XYZ file of C-alpha atoms in Angstrom:
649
model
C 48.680 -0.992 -2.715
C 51.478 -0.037 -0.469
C 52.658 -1.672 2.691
C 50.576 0.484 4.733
C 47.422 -0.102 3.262
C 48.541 -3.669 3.763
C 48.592 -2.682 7.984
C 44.718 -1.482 7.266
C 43.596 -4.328 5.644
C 44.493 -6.022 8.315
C 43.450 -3.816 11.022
C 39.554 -3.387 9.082
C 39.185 -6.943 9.455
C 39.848 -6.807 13.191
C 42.679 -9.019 13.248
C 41.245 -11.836 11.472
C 44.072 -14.232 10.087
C 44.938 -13.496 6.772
C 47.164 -16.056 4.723
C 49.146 -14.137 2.268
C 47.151 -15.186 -0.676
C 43.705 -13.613 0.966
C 46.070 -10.439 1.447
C 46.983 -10.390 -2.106
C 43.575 -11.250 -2.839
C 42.032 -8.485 -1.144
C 44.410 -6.036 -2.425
C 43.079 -6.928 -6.493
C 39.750 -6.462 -5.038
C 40.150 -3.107 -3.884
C 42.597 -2.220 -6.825
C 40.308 -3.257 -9.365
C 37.037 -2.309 -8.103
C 38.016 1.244 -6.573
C 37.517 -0.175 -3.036
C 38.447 1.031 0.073
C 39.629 -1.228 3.000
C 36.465 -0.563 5.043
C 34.133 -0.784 1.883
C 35.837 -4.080 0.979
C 34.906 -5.149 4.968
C 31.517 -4.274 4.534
C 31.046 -6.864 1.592
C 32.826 -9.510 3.348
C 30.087 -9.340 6.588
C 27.631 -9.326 3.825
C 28.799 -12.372 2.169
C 28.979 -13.775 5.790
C 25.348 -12.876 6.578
C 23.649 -14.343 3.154
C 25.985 -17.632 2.804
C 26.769 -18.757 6.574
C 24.456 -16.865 8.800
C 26.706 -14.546 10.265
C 29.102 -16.858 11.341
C 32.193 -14.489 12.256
C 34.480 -17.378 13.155
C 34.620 -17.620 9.622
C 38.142 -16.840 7.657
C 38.545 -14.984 4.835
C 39.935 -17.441 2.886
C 41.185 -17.069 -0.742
C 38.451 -19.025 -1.919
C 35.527 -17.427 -0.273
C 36.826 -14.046 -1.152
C 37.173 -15.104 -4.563
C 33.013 -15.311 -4.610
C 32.902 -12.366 -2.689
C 35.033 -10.883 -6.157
C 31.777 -12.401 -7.721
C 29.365 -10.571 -5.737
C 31.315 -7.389 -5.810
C 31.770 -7.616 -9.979
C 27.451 -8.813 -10.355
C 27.174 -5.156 -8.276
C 29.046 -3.228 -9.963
C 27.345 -4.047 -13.598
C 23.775 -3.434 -12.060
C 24.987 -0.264 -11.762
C 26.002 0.051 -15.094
C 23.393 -1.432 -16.605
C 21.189 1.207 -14.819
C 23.480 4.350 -15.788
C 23.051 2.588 -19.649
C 18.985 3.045 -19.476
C 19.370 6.743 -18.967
C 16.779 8.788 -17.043
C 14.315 8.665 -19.453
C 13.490 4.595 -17.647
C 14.137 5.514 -14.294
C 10.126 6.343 -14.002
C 9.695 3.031 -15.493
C 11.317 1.462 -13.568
C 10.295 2.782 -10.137
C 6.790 1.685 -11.052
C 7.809 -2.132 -10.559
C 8.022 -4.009 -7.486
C 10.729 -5.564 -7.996
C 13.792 -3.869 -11.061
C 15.136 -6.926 -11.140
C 12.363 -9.051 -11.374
C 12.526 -10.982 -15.211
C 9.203 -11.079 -17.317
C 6.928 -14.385 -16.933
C 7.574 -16.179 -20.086
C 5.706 -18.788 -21.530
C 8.439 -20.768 -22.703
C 10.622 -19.970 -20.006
C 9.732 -22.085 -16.517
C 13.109 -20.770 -14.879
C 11.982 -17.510 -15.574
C 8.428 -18.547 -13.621
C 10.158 -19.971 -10.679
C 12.586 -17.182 -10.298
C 9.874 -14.550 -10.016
C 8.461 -16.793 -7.654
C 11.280 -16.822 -5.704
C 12.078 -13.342 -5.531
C 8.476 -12.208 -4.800
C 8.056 -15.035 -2.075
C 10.620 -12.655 0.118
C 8.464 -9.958 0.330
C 6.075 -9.192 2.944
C 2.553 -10.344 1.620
C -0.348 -7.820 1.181
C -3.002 -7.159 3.143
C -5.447 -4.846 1.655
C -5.622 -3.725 -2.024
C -4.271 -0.250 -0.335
C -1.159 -1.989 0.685
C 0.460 -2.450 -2.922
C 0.916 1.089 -3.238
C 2.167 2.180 -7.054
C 3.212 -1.693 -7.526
C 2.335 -4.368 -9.491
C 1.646 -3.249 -12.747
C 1.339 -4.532 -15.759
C 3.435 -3.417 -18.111
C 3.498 -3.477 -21.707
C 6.593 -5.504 -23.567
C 8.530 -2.898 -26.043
C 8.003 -4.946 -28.762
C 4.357 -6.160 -29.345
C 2.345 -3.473 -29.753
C -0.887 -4.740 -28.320
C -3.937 -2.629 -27.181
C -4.508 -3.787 -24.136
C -5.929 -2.472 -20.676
C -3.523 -2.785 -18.132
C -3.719 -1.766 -14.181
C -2.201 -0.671 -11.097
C -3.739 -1.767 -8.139
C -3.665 1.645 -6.304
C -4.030 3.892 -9.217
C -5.866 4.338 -12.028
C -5.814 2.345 -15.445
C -2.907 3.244 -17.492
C -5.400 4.083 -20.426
C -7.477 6.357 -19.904
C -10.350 4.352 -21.601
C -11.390 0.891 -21.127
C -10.548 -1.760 -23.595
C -12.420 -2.352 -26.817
C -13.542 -5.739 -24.873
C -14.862 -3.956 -21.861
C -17.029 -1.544 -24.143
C -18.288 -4.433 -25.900
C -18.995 -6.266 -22.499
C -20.991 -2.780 -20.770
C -23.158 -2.989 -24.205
C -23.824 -6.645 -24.673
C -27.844 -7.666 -25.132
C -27.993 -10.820 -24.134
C -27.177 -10.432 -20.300
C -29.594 -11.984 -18.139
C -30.750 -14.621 -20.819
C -31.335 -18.597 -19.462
C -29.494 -20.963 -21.955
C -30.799 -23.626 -20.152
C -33.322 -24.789 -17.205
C -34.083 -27.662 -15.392
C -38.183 -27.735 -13.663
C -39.011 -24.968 -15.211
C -42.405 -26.111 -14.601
C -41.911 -25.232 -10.851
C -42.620 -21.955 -8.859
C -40.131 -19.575 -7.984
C -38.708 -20.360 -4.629
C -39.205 -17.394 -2.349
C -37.459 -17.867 1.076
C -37.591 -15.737 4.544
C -35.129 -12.962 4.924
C -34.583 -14.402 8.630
C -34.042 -17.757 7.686
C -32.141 -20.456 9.452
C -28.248 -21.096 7.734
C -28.279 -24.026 5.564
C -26.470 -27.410 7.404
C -23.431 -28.365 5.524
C -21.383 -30.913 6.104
C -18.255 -32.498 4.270
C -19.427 -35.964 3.686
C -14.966 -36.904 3.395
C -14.230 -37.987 6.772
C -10.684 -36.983 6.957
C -9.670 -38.898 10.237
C -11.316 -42.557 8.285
C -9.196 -41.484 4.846
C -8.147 -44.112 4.026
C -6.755 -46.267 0.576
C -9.364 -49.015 0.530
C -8.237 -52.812 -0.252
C -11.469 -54.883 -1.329
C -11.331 -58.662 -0.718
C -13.015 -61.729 -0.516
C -13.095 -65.319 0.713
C -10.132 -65.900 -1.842
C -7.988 -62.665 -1.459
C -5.602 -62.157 1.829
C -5.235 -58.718 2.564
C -1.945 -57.968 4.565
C -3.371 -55.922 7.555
C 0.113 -54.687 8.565
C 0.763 -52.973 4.126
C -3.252 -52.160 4.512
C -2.737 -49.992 7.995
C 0.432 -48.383 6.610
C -1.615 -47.456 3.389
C -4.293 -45.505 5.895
C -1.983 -43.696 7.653
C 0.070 -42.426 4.404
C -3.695 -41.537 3.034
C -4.091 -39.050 5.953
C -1.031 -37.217 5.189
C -0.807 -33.652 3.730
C -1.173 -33.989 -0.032
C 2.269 -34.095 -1.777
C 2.538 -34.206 -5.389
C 6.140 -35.678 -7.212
C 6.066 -38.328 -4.939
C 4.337 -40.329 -6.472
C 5.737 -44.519 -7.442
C 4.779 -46.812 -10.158
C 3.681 -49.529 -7.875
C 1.560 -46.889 -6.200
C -0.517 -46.853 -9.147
C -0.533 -50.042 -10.164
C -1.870 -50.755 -6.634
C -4.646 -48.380 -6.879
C -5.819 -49.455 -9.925
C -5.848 -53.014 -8.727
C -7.850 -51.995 -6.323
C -10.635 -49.895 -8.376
C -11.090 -53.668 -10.570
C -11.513 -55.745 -7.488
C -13.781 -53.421 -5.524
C -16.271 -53.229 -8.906
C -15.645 -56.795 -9.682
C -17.120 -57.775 -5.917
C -19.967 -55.274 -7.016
C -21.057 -56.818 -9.748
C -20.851 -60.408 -8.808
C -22.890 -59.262 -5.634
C -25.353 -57.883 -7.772
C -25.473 -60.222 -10.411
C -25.291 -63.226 -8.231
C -22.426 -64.617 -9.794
C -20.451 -67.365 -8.459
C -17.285 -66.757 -9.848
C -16.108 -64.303 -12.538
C -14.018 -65.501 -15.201
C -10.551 -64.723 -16.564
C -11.058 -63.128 -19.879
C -7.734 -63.904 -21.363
C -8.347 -67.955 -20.747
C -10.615 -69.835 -23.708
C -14.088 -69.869 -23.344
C -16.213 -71.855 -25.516
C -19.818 -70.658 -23.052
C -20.550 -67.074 -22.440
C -18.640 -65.908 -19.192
C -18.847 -61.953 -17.033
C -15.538 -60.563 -16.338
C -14.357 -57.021 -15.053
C -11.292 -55.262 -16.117
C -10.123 -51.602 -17.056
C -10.484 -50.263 -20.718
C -7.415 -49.356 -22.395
C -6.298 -48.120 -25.862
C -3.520 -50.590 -27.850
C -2.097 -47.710 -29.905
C -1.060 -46.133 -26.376
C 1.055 -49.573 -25.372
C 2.120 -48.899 -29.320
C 3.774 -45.411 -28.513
C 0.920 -43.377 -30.511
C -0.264 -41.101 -27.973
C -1.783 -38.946 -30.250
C -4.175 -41.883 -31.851
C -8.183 -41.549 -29.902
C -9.430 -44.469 -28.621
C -12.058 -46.660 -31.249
C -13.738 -49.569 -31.315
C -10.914 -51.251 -33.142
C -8.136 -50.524 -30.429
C -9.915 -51.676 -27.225
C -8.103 -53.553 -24.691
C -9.301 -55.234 -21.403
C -6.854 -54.945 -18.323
C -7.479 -57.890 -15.717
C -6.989 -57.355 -11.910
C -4.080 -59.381 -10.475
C -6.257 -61.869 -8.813
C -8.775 -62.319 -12.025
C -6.068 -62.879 -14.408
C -2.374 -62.280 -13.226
C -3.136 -58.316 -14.733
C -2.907 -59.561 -18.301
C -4.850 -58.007 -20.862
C -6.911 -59.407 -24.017
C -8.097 -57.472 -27.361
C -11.507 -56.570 -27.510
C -14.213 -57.422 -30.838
C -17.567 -55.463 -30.015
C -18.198 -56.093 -33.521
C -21.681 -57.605 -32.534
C -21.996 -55.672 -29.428
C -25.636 -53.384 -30.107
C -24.524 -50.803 -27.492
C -22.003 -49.141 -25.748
C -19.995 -46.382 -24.392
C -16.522 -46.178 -23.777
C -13.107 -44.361 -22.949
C -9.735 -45.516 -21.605
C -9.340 -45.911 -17.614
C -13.126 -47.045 -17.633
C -13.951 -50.097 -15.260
C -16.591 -52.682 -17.178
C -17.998 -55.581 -16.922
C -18.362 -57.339 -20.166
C -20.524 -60.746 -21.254
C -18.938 -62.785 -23.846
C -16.667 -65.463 -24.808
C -12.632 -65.870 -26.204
C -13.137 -68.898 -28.610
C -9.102 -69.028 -29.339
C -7.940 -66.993 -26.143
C -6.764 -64.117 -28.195
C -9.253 -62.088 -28.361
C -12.763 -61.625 -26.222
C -15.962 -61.476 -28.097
C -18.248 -58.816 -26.395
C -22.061 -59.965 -26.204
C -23.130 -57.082 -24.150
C -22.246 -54.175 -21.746
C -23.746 -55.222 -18.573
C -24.654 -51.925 -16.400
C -22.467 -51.633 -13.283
C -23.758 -51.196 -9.847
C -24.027 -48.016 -8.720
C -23.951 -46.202 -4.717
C -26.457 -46.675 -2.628
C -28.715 -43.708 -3.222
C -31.815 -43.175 -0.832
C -35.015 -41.727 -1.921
C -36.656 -39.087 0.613
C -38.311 -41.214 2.654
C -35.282 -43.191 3.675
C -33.332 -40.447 4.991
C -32.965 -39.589 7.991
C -33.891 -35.576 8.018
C -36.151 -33.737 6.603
C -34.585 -31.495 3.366
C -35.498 -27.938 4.172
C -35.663 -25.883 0.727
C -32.554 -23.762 -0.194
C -31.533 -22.189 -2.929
C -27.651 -22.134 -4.138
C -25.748 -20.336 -6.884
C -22.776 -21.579 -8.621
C -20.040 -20.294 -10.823
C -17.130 -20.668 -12.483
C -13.929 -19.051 -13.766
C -12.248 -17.477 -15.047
C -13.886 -14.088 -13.658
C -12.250 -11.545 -16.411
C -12.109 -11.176 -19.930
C -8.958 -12.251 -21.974
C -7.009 -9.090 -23.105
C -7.160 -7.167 -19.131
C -7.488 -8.110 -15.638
C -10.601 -5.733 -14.610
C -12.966 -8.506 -13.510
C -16.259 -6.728 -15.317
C -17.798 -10.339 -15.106
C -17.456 -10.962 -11.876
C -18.745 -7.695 -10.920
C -21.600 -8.550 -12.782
C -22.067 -12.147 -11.465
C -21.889 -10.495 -7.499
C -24.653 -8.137 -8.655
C -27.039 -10.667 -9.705
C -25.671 -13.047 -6.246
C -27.217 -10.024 -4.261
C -30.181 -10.165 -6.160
C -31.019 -13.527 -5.848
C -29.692 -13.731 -2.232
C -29.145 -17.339 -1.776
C -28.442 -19.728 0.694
C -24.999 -20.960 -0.270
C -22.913 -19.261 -2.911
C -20.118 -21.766 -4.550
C -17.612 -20.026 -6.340
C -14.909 -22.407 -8.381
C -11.575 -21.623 -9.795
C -9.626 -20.555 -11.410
C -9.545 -17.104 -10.165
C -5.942 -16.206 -11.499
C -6.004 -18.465 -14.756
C -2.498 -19.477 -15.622
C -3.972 -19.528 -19.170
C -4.761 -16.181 -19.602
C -3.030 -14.526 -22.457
C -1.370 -11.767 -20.921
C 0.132 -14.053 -18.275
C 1.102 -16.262 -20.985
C 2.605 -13.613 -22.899
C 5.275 -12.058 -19.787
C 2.602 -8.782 -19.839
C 2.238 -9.083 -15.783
C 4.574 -7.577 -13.491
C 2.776 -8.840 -10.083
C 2.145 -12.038 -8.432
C -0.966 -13.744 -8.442
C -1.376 -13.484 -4.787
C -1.477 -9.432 -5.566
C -3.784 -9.847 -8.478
C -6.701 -11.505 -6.527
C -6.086 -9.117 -3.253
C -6.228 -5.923 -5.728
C -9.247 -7.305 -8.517
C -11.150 -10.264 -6.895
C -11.326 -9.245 -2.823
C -12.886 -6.120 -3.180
C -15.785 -7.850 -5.197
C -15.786 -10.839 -2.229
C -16.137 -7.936 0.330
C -19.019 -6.711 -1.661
C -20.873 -9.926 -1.591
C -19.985 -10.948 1.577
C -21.315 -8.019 3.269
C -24.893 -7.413 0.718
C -25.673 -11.163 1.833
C -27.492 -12.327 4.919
C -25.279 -13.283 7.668
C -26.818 -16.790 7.220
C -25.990 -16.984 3.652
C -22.266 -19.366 3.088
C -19.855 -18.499 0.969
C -17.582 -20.964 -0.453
C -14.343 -20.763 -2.538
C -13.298 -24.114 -4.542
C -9.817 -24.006 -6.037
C -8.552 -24.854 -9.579
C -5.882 -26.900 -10.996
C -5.029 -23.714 -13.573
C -5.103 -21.292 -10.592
C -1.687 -19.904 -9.983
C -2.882 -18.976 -6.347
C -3.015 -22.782 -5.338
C -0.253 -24.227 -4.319
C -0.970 -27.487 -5.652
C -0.926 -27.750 -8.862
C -2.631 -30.909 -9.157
C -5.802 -32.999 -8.629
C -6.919 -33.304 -6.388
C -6.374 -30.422 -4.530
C -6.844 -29.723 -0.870
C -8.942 -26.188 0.254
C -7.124 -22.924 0.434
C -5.269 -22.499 3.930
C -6.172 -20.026 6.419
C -2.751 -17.944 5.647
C -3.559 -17.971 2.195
C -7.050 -16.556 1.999
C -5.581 -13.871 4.563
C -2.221 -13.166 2.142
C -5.297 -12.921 -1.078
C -7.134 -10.770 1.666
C -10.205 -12.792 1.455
C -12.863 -10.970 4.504
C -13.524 -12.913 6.888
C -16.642 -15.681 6.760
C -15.763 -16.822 3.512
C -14.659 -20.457 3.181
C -12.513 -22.714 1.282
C -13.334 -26.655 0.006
C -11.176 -29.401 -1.430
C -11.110 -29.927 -4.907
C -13.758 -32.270 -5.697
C -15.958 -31.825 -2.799
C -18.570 -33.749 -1.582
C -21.143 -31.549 0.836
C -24.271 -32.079 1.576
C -26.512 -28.777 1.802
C -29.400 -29.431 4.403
C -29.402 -33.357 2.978
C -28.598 -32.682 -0.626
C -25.843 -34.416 -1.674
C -23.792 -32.084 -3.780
C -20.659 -33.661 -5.683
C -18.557 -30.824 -7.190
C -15.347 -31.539 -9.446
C -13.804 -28.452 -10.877
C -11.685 -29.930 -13.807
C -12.482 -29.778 -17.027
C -12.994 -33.998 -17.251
C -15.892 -32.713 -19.737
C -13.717 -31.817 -22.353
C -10.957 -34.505 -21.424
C -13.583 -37.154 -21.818
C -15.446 -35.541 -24.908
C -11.859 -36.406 -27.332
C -11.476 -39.609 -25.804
C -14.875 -41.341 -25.801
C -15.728 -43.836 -28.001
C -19.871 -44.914 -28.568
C -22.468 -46.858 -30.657
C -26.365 -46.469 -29.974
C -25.610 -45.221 -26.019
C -28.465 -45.672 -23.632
C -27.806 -42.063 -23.011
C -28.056 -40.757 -26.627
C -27.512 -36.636 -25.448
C -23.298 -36.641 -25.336
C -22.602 -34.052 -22.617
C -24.902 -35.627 -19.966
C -23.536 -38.836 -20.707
C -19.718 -37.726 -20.554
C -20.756 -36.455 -16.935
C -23.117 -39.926 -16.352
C -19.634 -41.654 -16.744
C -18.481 -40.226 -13.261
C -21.723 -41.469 -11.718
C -21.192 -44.926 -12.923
C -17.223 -45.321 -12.180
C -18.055 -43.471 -8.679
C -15.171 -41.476 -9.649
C -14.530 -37.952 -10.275
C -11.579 -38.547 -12.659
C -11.964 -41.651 -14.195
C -10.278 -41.225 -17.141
C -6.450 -42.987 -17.657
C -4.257 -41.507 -18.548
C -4.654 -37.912 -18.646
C -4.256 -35.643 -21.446
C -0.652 -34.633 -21.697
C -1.724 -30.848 -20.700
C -3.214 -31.959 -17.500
C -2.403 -31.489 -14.229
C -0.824 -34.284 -12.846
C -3.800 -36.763 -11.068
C -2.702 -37.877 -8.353
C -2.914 -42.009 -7.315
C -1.856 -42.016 -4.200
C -4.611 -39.239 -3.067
C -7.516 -42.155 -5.056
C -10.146 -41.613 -1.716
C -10.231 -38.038 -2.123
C -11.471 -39.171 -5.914
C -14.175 -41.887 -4.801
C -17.444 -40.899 -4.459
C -18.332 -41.843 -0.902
C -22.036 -41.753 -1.747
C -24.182 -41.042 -4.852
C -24.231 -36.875 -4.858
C -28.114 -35.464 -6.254
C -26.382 -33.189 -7.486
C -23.079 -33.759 -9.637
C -21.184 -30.313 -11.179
C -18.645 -30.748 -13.508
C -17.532 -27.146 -15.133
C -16.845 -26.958 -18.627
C -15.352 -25.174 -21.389
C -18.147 -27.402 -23.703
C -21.701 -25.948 -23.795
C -23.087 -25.582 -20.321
C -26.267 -27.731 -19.812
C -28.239 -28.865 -16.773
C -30.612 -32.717 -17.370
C -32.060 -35.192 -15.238
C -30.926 -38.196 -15.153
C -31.270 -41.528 -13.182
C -32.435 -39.598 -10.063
C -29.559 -36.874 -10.575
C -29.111 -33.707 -11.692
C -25.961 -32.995 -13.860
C -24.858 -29.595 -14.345
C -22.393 -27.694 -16.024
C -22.382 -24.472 -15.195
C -20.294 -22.970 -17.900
C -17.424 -20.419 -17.804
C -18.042 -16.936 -16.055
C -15.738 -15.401 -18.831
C -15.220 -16.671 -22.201
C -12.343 -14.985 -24.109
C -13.773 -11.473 -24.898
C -17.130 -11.633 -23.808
C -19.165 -13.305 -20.646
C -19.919 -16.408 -19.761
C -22.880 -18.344 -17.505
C -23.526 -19.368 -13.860
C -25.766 -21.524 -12.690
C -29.142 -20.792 -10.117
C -30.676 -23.499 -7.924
C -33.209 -23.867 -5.915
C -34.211 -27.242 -3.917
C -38.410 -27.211 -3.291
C -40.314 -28.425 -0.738
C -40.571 -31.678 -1.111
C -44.325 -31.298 -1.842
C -43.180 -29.756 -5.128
C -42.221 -32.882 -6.456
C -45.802 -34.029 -7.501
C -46.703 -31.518 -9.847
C -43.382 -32.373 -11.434
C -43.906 -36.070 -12.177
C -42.604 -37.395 -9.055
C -42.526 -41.399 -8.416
C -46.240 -41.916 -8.548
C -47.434 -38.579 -7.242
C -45.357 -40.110 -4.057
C -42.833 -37.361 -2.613
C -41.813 -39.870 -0.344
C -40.613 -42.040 -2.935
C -38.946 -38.765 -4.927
C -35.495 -37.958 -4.889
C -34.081 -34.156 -4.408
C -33.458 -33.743 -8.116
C -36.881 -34.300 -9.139
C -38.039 -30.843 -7.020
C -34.602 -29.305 -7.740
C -34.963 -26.220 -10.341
C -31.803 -25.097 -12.164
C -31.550 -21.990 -14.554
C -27.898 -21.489 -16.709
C -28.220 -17.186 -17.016
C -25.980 -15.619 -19.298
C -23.610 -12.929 -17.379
């Protein structure tokens, strides 16, 4: 560069003060990128606007232009790499959102995030009609799969459907009940004019707050205690989260059951189980598996590795082995809360007698409430809402049809509507974000049922801990935000709950955890000769009886994170008449101790459809010809005129 050029350097960059290395500097940029003065300018306000702001008091120092060299060089190979592809991809590549955007991966979480980042600059959709040609999902170059893949605006990029789908539109066995509860009663027909159901959220979110149970001989600091309640009312935040936070909480969980049961056992004192004890003695502690203190996480709890973990007060948090050897009965998984009869001869090891039952909620039949409980009828379902190998939600369309059918009172809909598990996500096949996938599939189907349905008719949307449209990736999980139903172009008059939620529908408790603690329990649990002898209703009895909708501890190592510091939003604040717990395990709907347990099932299940649950609450003079508490209905409880029906999509 000559001397002159030197003069318009300095003159393009308005008499900014150049050192002589920045001149010499900028002269190898423009030299070896075939730059001219003004060009070169034009990337320096650039580099200004994305790294300071905009700040012009800003010198162009040696060192900053040496990243702006950086910038310049990362430009100038896009634009190779693009003359490389040829025209032949430059259709391809039009049909993308983003060019730049990399594949999700599986194995690649950078890759994840960066697509996140990239798409979260974008201006969110409003209406399926917004995406225009983008988002589709395009097919990787080197598995040759045959599978159905979509554009939002336009049609399938196969001209016929999927072998899945075809299967699907022929199946026989839509419309068939795998499984009822009260069959015995009469189909509940209700007034097209009806009143809207009451619902209220029975989690009072101003009194949320970490409970500390005590006694005549515990001393609760008020000052910690007050601190505790506040940081419970908090928005949820997950990777917070301390080791004496848990500790505390499942102090906590011990003493609040150990009060129970020596309140309803009329015990004087309860003993330390670690300490010799030539008598039989009741203590309460928290079931835990040795081999997991050993380092063998992948070793399932049995009757052999049992260990009892004290409270601090009871005894100092120590724990003792467990010999149910001559114990006739019992039912078991780690994190459980017991209280054991027996006696430690030698004070190394406790020799369980018996089980004893634990106290359970307060749970008022229908004369003791308050209201009267109009009759209702509900439907609930679960996802995922599409089939494995496309994202054309045929069962969901299916499951709104037979929703406008039934026309019920309060539709509950459960995550995960964008499964993170789905095999084409998995596999990098989807070039659109989540947030685009539910406005462009799942909306339009929302619109449909929100607008067939009565006006008094509620709609309700339950997030999932595999939905990649929640923010929160673990449990529990707070309801979908205003913004973000309007970004997934939800219509309007549909609503969002937490995840569990505890409602009650016109004085029907309903307790709702959607996580599969089904399947999490069903390879942990260890029994002999339970009082419940039918497995899956006992897995979900265990919730009733810890008052807990995740009781086990720990987790399984592919399980969102659960979080201890959010432990209210996991209590049971009353005992629900209804408790749903969806399942990948066989769905199934029983009666037991005055509740009804449900699992709905799966709306999709790989290639083929899944179930959904219908309900339908009586009048409470429907309970006698059901068996009610001495022809009494006054003395029944709301599952014993509650009829359920599991139909196959």
């Amino acid at each position: 560069m000559s001397a002159a050029s030197t003069i318009d350097l300095l003159r393009a960059f308005g008499g900014a003060k150049l050192e002589p290395d920045a001149v010499a500097e900028c002269q190898s940029i423009c030299q070896t990128f075939d730059l001219s003065t003004s060009e070169l300018f034009i990337r320096w306000q650039t580099f200004l606007i994305n790294q300071h702001g905009g700040d012009v008091s800003i010198q162009p120092t040696r060192e900053r232009l040496l990243q702006v060299r950086g910038l310049v060089q990362q430009e100038q190979e896009r634009k190779l790499s693009s003359q490389r592809r040829g025209p032949h991809a430059s259709h391809a590549i039009k049909l993308s959102r983003n060019k730049e955007r990399t594949h999700y991966d599986k194995t690649s979480v950078e890759g994840l995030l960066q697509g996140m980042v990239s798409g979260s600059q974008r201006e969110p959709p409003t209406t399926p009609q917004s995406t225009k040609r983008a988002g589709l999902l395009k097919a990787n170059a080197s598995v040759n799969r045959n599978r159905a893949m979509f554009s939002p605006a336009t049609p399938s990029v196969f001209a016929e459907p999927s072998p899945s789908a075809i299967r699907f539109s022929s199946r026989t066995t839509m419309g068939r009940t795998e499984d009822s509860l009260h069959s015995e009663l009469p189909p509940l027909v209700l007034a097209s004019d009806r009143p809207p159901v009451a619902v209220q959220n029975l989690v009072d979110k101003t009194a949320e707050a970490v409970e500390v149970s005590s006694d005549e001989n515990d001393n609760v600091d008020s000052e910690k205690s007050a601190a505790v309640a506040r940081s419970a009312t908090k928005r949820m935040r997950y990777m917070f989260e301390k080791t004496g936070t848990r500790t505390e909480v499942v102090n906590r969980r011990i003493e609040r059951m150990a009060i129970e049961t020596k309140t309803k056992y009329k015990i004087e004192a309860l003993a330390n189980p670690t300490y010799a004890h030539q008598v039989d003695v009741t203590a309460v502690g928290r079931i835990l598996n040795i081999n997991l203190e050993e380092g063998q996480t992948a070793t399932p709890l049995t009757s052999e590795s049992l260990v009892l973990e004290t409270s601090r007060r009871l005894g100092n948090g120590r724990r003792t082995p467990l010999d149910v050897r001559a114990t006739p009965s019992f039912s078991l998984f780690p994190g459980q809360i017991v209280a054991i009869e027996g006696k430690n001869l030698k004070g190394t090891e406790f020799l369980v007698s018996q089980f004893r039952p634990l106290p359970r909620l307060p749970h008022p039949c229908i004369g003791e409430r308050p209201d009267a409980l109009p009759p209702f009828n509900a439907t609930v379902a679960a996802g995922p809402y599409t089939l494995s190998d496309n994202f054309e939600y045929e069962p969901l369309s299916v499951l709104v049809d037979h929703v406008l059918a039934a026309s019920p009172s309060v539709v509950f809909l459960l995550g995960p509507f964008v499964s993170e598990g789905h095999p084409m996500i998995r596999d990098g096949l989807v070039d659109m974000l989540p947030e685009e996938i539910f406005c462009a599939k799942i909306s339009p189907h929302l619109s449909r049922l929100r607008e067939g349905l009565s006006p008094a008719s509620l709609i309700y949307l339950i997030p999932s801990a595999d939905d990649l449209c929640c923010p929160y990736v673990s449990f529990p999980q707070p309801q979908y935000s205003r913004e973000t139903l309007q970004q997934m172009g939800v219509p309007e008059g549909i609503e969002s709950l937490d995840n569990p939620a505890q409602v009650s529908v016109n004085g029907v408790v309903f307790g709702i955890s959607n996580i599969d603690i089904l399947f999490h329990l069903v390879k942990e649990e260890v029994s002999r000769l339970p009082a419940l002898s039918d497995r899956l209703p006992r897995l979900a009895w265990h919730l009733i009886e810890q008052r807990h909708f995740y009781p086990l501890s720990p987790p399984p190592a592919d399980c969102a994170g659960v979080l201890a510091s959010q432990d209210t939003r996991l209590r049971m604040q009353t005992m629900p008449d209804v408790l749903i717990t969806p399942s990948q395990l066989k769905p199934f709907v029983r009666a037991h101790g005055n509740v009804a347990l449900l699992n709905p099932g799966l709306s999709s299940r790989g290639l083929a459809g899944g179930t959904f649950a219908k309900l339908s609450v009586h009048p409470q003079t429907s309970a006698e010809p059901s068996g009610a508490v001495l022809g009494n209905p006054q003395k029944a409880y709301p599952a014993s005129f509650t009829s359920v029906d599991i139909v196959r999509i």
